[in-house]
Structures are given as C-alpha cells and as structure tokens.
Coordinates of C-alpha atoms in Angstrom, one line a residue:
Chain A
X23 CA 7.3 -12.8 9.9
X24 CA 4.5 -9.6 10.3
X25 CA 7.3 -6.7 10.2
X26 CA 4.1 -4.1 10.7
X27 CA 1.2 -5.1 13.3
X28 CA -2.0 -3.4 13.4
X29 CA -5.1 -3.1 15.9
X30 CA -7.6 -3.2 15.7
X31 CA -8.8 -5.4 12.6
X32 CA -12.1 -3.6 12.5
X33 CA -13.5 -0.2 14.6
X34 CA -17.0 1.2 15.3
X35 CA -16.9 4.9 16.1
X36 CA -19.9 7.2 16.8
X37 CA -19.8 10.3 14.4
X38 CA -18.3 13.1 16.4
X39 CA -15.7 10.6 18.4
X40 CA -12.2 9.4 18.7
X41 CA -10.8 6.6 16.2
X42 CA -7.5 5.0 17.6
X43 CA -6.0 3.0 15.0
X44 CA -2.1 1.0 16.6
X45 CA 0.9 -0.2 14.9
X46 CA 4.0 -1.6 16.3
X47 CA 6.7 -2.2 14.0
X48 CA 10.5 -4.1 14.6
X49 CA 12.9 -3.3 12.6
X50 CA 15.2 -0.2 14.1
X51 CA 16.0 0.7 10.6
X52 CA 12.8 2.1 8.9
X53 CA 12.8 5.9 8.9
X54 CA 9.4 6.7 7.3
X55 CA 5.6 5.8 8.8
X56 CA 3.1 6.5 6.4
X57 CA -0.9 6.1 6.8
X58 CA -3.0 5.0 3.7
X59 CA -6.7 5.0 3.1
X60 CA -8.3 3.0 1.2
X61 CA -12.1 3.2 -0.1
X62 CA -14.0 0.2 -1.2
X63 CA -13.2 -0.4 -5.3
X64 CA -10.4 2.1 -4.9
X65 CA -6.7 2.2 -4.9
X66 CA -4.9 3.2 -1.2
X67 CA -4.3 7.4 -1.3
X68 CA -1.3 8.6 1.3
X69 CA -3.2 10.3 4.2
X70 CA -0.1 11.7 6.3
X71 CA 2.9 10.2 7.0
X72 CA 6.1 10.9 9.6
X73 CA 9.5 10.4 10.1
X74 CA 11.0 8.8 13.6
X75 CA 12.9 12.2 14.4
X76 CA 9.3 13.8 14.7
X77 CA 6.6 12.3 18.0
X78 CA 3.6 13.8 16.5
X79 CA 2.4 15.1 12.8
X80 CA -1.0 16.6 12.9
X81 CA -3.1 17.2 9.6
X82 CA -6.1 18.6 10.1
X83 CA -8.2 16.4 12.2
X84 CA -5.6 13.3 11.6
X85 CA -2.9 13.2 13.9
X86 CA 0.3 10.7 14.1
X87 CA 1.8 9.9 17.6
X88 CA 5.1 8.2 17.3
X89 CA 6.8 6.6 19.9
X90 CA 10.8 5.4 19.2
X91 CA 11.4 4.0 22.1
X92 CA 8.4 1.6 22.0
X93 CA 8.8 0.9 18.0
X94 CA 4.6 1.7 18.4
X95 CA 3.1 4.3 16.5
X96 CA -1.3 5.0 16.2
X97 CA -3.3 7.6 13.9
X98 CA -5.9 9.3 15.7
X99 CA -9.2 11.1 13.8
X100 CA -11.0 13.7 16.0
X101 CA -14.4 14.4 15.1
X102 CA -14.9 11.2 13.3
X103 CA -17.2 11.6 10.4
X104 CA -19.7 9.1 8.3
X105 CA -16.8 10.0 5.5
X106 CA -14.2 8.5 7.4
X107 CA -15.3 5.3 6.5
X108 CA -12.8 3.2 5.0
X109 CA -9.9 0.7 5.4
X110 CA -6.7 2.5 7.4
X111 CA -3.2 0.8 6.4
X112 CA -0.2 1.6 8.5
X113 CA 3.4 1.1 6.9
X114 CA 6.7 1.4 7.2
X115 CA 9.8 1.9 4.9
X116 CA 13.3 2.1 4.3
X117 CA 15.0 2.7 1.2
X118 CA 13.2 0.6 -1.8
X119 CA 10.4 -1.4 0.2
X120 CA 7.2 -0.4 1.4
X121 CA 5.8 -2.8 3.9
X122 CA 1.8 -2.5 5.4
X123 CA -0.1 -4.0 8.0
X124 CA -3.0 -5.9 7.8
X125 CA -5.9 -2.7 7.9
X126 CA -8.7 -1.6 10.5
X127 CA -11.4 -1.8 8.6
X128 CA -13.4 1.7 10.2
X129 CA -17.0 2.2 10.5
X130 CA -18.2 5.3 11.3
X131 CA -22.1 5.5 12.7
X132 CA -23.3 8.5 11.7
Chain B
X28 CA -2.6 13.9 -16.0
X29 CA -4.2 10.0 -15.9
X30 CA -2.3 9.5 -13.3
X31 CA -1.3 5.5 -13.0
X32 CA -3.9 3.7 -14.8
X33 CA -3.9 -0.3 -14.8
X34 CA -5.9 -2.4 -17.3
X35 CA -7.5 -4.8 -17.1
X36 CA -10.4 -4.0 -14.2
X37 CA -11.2 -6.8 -13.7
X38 CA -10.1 -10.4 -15.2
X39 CA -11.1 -14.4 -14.9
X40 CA -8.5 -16.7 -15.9
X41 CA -8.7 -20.6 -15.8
X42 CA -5.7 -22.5 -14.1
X43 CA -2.4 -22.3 -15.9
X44 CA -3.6 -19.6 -18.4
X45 CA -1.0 -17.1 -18.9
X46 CA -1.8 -13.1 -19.2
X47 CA -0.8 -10.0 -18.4
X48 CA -1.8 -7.3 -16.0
X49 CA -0.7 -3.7 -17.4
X50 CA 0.8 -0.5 -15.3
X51 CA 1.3 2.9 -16.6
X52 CA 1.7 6.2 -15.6
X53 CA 2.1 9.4 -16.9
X54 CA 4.0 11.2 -14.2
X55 CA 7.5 10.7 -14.7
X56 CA 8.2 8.7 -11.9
X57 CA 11.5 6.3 -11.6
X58 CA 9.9 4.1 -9.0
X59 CA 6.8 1.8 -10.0
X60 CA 5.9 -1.2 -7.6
X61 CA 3.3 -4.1 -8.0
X62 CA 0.7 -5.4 -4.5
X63 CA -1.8 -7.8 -4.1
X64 CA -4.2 -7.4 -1.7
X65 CA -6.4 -10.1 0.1
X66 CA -8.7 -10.3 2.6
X67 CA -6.8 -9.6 5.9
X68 CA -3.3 -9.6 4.8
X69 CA -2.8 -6.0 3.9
X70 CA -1.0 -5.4 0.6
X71 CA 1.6 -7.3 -0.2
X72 CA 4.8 -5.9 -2.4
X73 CA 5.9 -8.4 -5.6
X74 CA 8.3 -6.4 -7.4
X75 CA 9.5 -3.3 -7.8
X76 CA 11.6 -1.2 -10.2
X77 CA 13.6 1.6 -9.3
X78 CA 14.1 2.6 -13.1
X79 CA 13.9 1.6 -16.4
X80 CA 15.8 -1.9 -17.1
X81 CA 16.1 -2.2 -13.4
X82 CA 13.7 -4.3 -11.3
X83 CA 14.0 -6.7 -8.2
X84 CA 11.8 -9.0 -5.9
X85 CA 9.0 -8.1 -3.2
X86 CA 7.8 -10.1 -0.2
X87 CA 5.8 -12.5 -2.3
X88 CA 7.5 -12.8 -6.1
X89 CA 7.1 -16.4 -7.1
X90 CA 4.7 -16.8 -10.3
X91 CA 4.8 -13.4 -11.4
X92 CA 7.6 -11.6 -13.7
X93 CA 8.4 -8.0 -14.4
X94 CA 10.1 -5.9 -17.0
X95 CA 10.8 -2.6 -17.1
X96 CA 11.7 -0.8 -20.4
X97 CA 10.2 2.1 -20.1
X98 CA 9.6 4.6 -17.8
X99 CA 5.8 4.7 -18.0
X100 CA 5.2 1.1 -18.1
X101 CA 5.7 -2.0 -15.6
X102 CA 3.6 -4.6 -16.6
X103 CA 3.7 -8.1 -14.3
X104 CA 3.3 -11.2 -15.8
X105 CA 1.4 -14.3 -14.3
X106 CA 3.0 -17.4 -16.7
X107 CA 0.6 -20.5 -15.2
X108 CA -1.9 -19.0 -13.1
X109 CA -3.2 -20.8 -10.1
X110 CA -5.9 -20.2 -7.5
X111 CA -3.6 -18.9 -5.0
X112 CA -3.1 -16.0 -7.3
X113 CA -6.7 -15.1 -7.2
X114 CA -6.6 -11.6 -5.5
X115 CA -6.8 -7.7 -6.2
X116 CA -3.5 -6.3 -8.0
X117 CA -2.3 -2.8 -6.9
X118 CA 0.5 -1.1 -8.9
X119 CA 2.3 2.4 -7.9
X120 CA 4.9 4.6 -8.6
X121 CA 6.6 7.5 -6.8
X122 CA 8.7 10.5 -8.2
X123 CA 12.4 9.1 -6.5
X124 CA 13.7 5.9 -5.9
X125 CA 13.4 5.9 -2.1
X126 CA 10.2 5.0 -1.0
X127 CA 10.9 6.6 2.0
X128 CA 11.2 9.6 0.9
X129 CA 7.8 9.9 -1.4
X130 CA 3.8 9.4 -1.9
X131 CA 3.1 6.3 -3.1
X132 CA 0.3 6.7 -5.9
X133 CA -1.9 4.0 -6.4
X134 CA -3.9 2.9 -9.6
X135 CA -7.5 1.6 -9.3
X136 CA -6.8 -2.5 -9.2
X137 CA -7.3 -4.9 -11.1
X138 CA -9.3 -7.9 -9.5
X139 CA -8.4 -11.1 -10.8
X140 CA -9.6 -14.7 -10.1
X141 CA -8.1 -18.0 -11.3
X142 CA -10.6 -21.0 -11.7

C-alpha cells in the first residue's frame, strides 16, 4: 500500500516557468510534509517542509500549498532554473517513520 | 563537521556473500535510519534507531540487520545477499527522535549490486 502518491513521474519545464510537482497522502495522522531534492550521485537534502496547521510555506522561489481537507499537498518553483534540475521526493511523517513517494524526476530546458 | 559519511561507495557482492555497509555521523544525533532507493520506488526506510541500543523495523526489513551501540554508528548488515538487494543504500540521522519534528540529513550512498 503507496501511503504517499506523487505526480508527475517525470516534468519538462522551460527556464523561467512554473514546476507543479502533487502528492496526495492517506493517513489523517501524519503532521509533517517535507520536500527533498535529490541530485544525481547524491544523497536527498531537505528543501522546505510544513506542518498541516499551516496552507502555504513559501521559501524563496519554492512554495508548499497544503490542502487538509483533500489530504493533497504540491511544491511549486517559480522562475524555474537549469539548476533546478533534479529528482523532487514528497514525504510524510509521524513520530519515528519517514515515508516518500516515488520522485518527479525534473528537467529544466534552459 | 563530516557530516554522515557511509563507506563503502560503491560495492559488488556475489549471491549469498555476507558484508557490511557502514553509517556514521559526527553530529550528535539520536535518530539514524537506513533507505534503499530503486528506480521508481522512492526510498524505502529498513530500519531505524532512535538511540543507542535501541533499533526497530522499516517498510522493507527482511535480509538486513542493525545494531546500534553507539551513537555515531549504525551499520546494516546484509547476511546472504541476493539480487533483489541490488540497489542504492541511503543512511540518515536527525538531532531528536521524532522525525517529524527534524531535517533528515543524508549521506552520499552506497551503490551496491549482487551477482
């Protein structure tokens, strides 16, 4: 059982656009939604993360929308760059376990 | 600080060959995990340890043990390898025990294939 979805598998973006990246979740009982990336031959690295009390968290040009009632949360990147390019893991937690979705791999044409 | 450093990089085994994959980290943290990663499925927790002497099961645990008796080191242990255990190994640690309350920090990997 996938407790963490996430859509797109893969994402093409024009430098200067908009990268959507969705995650549903279904368990009521995780309280933290973090957002890793990951660069090829690396190790993930937190990018920004929120709690469920909280509908948006914006860093910089990364921004998380949260939605409670639909268990769905998505990052968004403004002004995609070339150096945005990397693999995007959603997750969600409670307590002692950290679980991920599958990654969007994102490409961004320069 | 080193940060969390994992040794091997990178590692070929042959089919029931037993080794094992090392975790440290310098930072003081109580909680250290172990992932694997494969193509498509994310990363997947096997273990985890909220302290030293204390350690319990992932999503994906069978053919791998853990130890934990110190607080810089977790090594996991693969006793027979098989091919399904081919993949990229991820370990972390955090500063408190709840995950959900700290940044994961990830070491660089250590790729490993079983023949």
């Amino acid at each position: 059982q996938q407790q963490v979805k996430q859509s797109p598998q893969s994402l093409i973006v024009q430098k200067g656009g908009i990268s959507i990246i969705n995650c549903a979740y279904e368990n009521t009982a995780f309280d933290y939604f973090p957002w890793y990336q990951q660069f090829p031959g690396k190790g993930p690295a937190l990018l920004i993360a929120i709690r469920p009390d909280v509908s948006e968290k914006k860093e910089g040009r990364f921004t998380i929308s949260f939605n409670k009632s639909a268990k769905q949360f998505s990052l968004h990147i403004m002004d995609s760059q070339p150096g945005d390019s990397a693999t995007y893991f959603c997750a969600a937690s409670r307590s002692e376990k950290l679980v991920f979705g599958k990654g969007t791999k994102l490409t961004v044409n320069p | 600080n080193a940060g969390v450093t994992q040794t091997p990089k990178f590692q070929v085994l042959k089919t029931g060959q037993s080794m094992t994959l090392q975790c440290a980290q310098d930072m003081n943290h109580e909680y250290m995990s172990w992932y694997r990663q494969d193509p498509g499925m994310g990363l997947r927790l096997i273990h985890y340890s909220v302290g030293a002497g204390i350690t319990d099961q992932g999503e994906v645990p069978n053919g791998y043990n853990v130890s934990r008796s110190t607080t810089e080191d977790f090594p996991l242990r693969l006793l027979s390898a098989a091919p399904s255990q081919t993949s990229v190994y991820f370990c972390a640690s955090s500063y408190a025990q709840l995950v959900s309350a700290n940044e994961q920090f990830f070491g660089p990997g250590t790729r490993l294939t079983v023949l």
